[in-house]
One Martini backbone bead per residue (centre of mass of N, CA, C, O) as a GRO file, in nm:
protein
  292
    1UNK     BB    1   2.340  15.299  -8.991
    2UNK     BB    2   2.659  15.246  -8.904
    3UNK     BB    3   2.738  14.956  -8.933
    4UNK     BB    4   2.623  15.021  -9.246
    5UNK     BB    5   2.902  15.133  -9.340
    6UNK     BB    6   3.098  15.108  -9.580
    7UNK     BB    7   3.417  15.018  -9.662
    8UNK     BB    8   3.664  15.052  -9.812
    9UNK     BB    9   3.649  14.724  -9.893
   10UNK     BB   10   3.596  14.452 -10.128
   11UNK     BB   11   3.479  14.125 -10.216
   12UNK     BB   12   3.496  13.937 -10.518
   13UNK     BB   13   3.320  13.627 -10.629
   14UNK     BB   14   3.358  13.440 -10.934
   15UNK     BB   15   3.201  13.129 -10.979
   16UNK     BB   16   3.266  12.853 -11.141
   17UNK     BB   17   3.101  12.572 -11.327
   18UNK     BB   18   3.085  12.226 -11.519
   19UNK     BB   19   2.790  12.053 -11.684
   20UNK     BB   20   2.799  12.081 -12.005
   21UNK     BB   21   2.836  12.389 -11.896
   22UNK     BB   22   2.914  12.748 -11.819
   23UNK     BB   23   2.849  12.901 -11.492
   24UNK     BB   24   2.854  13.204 -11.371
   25UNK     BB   25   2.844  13.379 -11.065
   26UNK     BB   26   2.829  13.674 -10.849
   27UNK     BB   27   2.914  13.802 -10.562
   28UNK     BB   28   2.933  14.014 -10.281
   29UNK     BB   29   3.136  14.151 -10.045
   30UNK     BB   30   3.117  14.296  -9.681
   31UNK     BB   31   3.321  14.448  -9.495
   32UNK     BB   32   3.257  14.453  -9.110
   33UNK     BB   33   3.453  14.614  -8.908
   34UNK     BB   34   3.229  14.641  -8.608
   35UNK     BB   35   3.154  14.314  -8.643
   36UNK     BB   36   3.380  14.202  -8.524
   37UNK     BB   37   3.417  13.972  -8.284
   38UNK     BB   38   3.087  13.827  -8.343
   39UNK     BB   39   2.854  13.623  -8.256
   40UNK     BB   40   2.594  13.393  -8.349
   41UNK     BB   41   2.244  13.212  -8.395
   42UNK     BB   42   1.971  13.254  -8.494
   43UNK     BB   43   2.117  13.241  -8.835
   44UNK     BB   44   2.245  12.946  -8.842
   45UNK     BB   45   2.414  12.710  -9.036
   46UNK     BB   46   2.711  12.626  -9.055
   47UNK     BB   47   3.029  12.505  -9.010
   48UNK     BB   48   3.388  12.528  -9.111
   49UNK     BB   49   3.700  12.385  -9.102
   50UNK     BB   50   4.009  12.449  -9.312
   51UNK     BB   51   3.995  12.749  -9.420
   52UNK     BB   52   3.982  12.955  -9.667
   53UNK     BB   53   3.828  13.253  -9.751
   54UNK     BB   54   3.734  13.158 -10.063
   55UNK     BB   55   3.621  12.889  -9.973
   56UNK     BB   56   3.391  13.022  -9.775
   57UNK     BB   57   3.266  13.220  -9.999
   58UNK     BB   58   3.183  12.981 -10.175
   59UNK     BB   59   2.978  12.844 -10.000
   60UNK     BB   60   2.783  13.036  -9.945
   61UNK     BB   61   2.684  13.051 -10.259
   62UNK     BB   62   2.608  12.712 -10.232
   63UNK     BB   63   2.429  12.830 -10.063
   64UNK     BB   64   2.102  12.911 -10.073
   65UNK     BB   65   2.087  13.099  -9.793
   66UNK     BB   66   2.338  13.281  -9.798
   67UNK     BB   67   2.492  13.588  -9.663
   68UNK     BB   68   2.641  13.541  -9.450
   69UNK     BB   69   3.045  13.538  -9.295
   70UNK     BB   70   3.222  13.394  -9.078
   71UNK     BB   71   3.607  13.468  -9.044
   72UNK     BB   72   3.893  13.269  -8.912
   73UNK     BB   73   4.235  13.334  -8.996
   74UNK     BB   74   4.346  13.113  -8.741
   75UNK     BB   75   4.147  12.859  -8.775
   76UNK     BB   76   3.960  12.844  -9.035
   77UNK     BB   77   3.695  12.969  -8.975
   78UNK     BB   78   3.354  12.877  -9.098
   79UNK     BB   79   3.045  13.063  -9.124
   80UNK     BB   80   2.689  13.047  -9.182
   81UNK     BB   81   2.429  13.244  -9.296
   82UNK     BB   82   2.076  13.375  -9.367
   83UNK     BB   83   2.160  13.662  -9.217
   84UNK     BB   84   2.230  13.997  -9.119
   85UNK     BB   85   2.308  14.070  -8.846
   86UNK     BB   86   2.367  14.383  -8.608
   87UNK     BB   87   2.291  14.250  -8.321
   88UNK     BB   88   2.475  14.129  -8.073
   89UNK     BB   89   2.584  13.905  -7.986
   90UNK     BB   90   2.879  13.695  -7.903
   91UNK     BB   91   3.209  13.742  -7.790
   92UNK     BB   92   3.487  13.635  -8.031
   93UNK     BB   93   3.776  13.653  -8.134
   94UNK     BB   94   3.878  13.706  -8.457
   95UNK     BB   95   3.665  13.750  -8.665
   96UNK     BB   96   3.494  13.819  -8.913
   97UNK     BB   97   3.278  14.022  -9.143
   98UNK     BB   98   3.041  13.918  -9.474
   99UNK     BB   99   2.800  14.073  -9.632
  100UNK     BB  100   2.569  14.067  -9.852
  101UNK     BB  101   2.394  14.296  -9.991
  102UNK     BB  102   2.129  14.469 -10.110
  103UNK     BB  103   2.125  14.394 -10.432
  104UNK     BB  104   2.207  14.056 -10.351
  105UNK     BB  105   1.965  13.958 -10.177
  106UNK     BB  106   1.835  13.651 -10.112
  107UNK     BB  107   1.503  13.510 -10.176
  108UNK     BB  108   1.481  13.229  -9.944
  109UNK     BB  109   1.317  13.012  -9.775
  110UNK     BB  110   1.057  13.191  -9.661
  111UNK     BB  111   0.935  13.057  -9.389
  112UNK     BB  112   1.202  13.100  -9.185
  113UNK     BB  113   1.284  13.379  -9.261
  114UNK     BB  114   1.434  13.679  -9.331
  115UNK     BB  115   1.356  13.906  -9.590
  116UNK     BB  116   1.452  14.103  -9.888
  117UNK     BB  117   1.272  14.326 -10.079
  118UNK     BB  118   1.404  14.333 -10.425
  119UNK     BB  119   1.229  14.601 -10.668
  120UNK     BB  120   0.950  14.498 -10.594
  121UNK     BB  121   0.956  14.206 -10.552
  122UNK     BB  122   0.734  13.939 -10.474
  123UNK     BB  123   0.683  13.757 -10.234
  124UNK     BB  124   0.664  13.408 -10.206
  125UNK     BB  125   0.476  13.210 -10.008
  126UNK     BB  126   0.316  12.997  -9.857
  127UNK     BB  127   0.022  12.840  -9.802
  128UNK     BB  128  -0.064  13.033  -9.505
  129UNK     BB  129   0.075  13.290  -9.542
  130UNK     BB  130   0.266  13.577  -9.585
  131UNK     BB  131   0.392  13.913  -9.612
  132UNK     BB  132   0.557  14.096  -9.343
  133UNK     BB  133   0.661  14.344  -9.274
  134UNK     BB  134   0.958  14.529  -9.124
  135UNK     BB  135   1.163  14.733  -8.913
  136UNK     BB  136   1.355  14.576  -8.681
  137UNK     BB  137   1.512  14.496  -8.962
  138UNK     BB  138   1.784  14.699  -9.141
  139UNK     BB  139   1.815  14.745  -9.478
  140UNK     BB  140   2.081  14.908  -9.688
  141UNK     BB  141   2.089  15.136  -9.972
  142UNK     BB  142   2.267  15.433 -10.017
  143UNK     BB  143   2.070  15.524  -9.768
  144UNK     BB  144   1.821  15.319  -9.803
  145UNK     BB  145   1.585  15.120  -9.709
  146UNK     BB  146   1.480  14.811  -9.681
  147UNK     BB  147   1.269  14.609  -9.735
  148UNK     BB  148   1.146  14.410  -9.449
  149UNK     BB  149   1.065  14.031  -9.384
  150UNK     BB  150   0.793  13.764  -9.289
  151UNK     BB  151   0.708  13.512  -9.338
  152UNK     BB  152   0.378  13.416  -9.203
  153UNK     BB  153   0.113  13.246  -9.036
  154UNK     BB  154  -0.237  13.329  -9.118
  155UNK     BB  155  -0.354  13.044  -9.163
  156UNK     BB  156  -0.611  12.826  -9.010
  157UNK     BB  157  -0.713  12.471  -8.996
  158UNK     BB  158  -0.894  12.246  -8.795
  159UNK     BB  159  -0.924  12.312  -8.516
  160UNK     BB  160  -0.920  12.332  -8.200
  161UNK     BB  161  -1.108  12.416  -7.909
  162UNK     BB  162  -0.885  12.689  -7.805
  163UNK     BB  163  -0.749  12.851  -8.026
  164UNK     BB  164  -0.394  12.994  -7.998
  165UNK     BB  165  -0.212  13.264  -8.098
  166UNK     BB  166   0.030  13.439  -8.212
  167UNK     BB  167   0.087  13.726  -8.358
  168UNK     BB  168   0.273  13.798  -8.648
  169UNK     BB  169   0.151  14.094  -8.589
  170UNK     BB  170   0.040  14.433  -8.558
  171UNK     BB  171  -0.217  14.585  -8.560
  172UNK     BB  172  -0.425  14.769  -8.768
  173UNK     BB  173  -0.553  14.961  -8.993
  174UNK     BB  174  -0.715  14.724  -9.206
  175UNK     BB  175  -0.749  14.470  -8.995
  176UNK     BB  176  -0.850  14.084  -9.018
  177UNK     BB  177  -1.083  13.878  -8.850
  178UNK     BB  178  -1.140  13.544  -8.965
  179UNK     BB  179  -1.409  13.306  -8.851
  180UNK     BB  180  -1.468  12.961  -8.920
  181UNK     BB  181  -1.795  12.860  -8.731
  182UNK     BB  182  -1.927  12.650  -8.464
  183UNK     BB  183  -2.207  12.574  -8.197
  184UNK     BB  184  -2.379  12.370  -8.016
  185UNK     BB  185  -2.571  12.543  -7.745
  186UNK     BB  186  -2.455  12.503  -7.501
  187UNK     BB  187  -2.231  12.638  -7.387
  188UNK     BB  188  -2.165  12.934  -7.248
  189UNK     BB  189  -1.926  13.006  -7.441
  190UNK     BB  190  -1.818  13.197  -7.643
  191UNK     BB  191  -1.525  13.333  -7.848
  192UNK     BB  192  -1.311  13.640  -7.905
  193UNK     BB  193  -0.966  13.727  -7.870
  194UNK     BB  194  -0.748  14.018  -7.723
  195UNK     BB  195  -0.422  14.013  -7.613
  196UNK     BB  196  -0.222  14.156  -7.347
  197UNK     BB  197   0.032  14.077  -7.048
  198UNK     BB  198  -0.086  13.790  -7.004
  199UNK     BB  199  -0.415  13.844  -7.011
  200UNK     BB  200  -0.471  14.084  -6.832
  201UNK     BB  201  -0.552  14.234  -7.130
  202UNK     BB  202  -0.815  14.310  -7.293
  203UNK     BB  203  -0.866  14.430  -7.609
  204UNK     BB  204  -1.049  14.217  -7.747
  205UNK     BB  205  -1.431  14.101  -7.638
  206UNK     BB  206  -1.624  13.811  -7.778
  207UNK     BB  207  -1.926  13.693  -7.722
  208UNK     BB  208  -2.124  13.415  -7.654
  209UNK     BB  209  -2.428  13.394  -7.458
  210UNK     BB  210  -2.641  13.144  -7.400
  211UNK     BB  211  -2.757  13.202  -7.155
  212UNK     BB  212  -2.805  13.504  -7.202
  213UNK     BB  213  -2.892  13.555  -7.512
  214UNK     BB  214  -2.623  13.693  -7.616
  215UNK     BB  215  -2.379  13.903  -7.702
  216UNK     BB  216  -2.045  14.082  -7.642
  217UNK     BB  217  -1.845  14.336  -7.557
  218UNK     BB  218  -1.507  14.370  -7.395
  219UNK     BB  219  -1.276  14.516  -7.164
  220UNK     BB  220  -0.944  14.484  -7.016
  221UNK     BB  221  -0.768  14.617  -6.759
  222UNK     BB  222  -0.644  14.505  -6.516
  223UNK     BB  223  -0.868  14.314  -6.393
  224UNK     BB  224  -1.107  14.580  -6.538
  225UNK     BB  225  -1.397  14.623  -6.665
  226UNK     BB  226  -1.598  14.798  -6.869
  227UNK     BB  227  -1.794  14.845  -7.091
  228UNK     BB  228  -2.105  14.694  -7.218
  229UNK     BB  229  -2.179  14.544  -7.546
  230UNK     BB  230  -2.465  14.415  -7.697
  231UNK     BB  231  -2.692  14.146  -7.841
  232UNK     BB  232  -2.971  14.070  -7.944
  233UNK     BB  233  -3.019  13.755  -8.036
  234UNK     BB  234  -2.837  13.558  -8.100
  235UNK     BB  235  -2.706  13.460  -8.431
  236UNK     BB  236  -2.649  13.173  -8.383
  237UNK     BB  237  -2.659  12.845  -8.525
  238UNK     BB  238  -2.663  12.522  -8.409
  239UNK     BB  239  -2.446  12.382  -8.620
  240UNK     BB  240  -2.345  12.601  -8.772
  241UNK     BB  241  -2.178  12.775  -9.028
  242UNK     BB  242  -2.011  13.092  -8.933
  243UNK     BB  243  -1.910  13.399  -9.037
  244UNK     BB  244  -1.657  13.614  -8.846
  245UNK     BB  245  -1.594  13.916  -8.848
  246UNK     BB  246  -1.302  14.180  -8.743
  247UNK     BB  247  -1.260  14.502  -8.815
  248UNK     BB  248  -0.990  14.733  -8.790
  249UNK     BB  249  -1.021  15.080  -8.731
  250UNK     BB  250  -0.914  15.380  -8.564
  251UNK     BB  251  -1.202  15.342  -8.326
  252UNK     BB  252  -1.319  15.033  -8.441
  253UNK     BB  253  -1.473  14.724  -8.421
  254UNK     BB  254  -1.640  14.538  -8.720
  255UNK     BB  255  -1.892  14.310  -8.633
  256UNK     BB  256  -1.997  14.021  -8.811
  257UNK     BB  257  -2.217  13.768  -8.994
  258UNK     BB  258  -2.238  13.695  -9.286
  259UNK     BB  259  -2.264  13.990  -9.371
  260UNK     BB  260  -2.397  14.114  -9.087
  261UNK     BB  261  -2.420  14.313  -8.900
  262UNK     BB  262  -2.368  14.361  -8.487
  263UNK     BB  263  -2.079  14.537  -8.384
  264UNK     BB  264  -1.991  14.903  -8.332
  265UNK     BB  265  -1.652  14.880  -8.179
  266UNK     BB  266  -1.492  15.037  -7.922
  267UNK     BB  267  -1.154  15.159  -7.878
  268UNK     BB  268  -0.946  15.142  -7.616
  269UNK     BB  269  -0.721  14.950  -7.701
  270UNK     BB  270  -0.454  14.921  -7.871
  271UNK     BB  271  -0.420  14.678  -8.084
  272UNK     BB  272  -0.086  14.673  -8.107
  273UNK     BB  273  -0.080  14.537  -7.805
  274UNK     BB  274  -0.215  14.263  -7.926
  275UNK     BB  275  -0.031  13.924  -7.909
  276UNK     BB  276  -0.351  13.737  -7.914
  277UNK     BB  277  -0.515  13.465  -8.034
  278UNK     BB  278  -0.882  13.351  -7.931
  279UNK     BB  279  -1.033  13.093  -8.025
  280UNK     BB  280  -1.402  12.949  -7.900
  281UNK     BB  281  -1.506  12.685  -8.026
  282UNK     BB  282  -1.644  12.402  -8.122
  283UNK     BB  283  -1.582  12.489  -8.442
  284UNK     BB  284  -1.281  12.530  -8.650
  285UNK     BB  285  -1.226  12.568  -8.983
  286UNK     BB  286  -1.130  12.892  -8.941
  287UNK     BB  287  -0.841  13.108  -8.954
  288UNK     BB  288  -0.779  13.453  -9.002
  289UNK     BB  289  -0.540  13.707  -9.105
  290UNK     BB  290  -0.543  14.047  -9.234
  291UNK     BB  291  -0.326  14.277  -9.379
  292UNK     BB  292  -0.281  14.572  -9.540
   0.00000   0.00000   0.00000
């Protein structure tokens, strides 16, 4: 990518500082002066006016989340933002461009940031989290692509019924959603679905139909339901929690209950087309979705 292709010049700033032993680190900033004259907002931290650029830098430091600094040398603003954006941004001249490279891009406060994972260390999320790559923002090093990604929320308890989230990635071969659950035999309907493009198109649709005493498989594409799969009779008890896997393979999604196969669901709309989990159940102790 050419705009992080490394300029003739980069500034090292040295910071020492003193409390009964002293204690020196260094960042190394790298000017990208092709993002010269951009603002930022996604991931902006604070802002300071009237310093000098070695100030600014050193600011960004001791934010323990900075990475990346515009300073405007003519009005001595100073910008500090937690990840390096390469693309966006409003145009404002004068500012500079300075961001940490990336074998020195700190994984900090990784619940709500963008993160790089540098020498195959792995990234600690907090508990309920995930640590999910992605390719949509890639930091180089060497002209070599570095692992990014985003702590996501994978796991949730104790939801209430027709719990809705969006998906935190795109579902793939080896992806699973584990729902853990109960219904009290009354409700017309239980299930859990897989939508996207407005919930015009189900991906992926399984059903407890009390009425009709059956389980049920089936997609949706504009309004149109496809073919029907389904099973009797019910297999879940009245007001018991049971576990229902959904493992999402090449072809079929392999739906099970308390680890007892149930129905082997040809896959007809591509998973990663998914954006949305919906899971409707009287009681819902857990959703989890688990990435290979």
């Amino acid at each position: 990518m050419a705009v992080w292709e490394y300029i003739q010049f980069f500034l090292i700033i040295t910071l020492c500082f003193s409390s009964g032993f002293q204690l020196c680190d260094i960042l190394t900033f790298l000017r990208h002066v092709s993002l010269d004259g951009l603002m930022f907002s996604d991931t902006f931290i604070t802002e300071h006016s009237g310093t000098d650029k070695t100030t600014c830098l050193s600011r960004c430091f001791h934010e323990l989340q900075c990475n990346m600094v515009l300073y405007n040398p003519t009005s001595q603003g100073c910008r500090l933002y937690y990840s390096c954006p390469i693309t966006g941004g409003e145009k404002e001249a004068g500012w500079q461009y300075y961001a940490v490279p990336c074998t020195e891009f700190r994984v900090l406060n990784a619940v709500s940031m963008l993160v790089r994972n540098q020498s195959h260390v792995d990234v600690t999320c907090p508990s309920g989290f995930s640590y999910l790559p992605t390719t949509s923002d890639t930091c180089f090093h060497d002209n070599v692509p570095v692992n990014v990604g985003r702590c996501m929320q994978t796991l949730w308890v104790d939801q209430v019924r027709e719990f809705r989230t969006p998906l935190p990635a795109p579902l793939s071969n080896g992806s699973e959603i584990i729902v853990e659950v109960a219904a009290d035999g009354v409700e017309t309907r239980n299930g859990v679905t897989l939508t996207a493009h407005g919930d015009s198109t189900l991906v992926m649709g399984f059903f407890v139909r009390w009425d009709a005493g059956d389980i049920a498989y089936n997609t949706r594409t504009s309004g149109a339901w496809s073919t029907e799969l389904n099973h009797s009779p019910v297999p879940f008890t009245p007001n018991v929690i049971s576990n229902l896997s959904i493992k999402v393979t090449d072809n079929q999604f392999l739906i099970s209950l308390d680890d007892n196969s149930l129905l082997a669901a040809p896959i007809r709309i591509p998973p990663d087309e998914a954006v949305a989990l919906l899971v409707d159940f009287s009681l819902i102790k857990r959703v989890q979705i688990k990435y290979p």
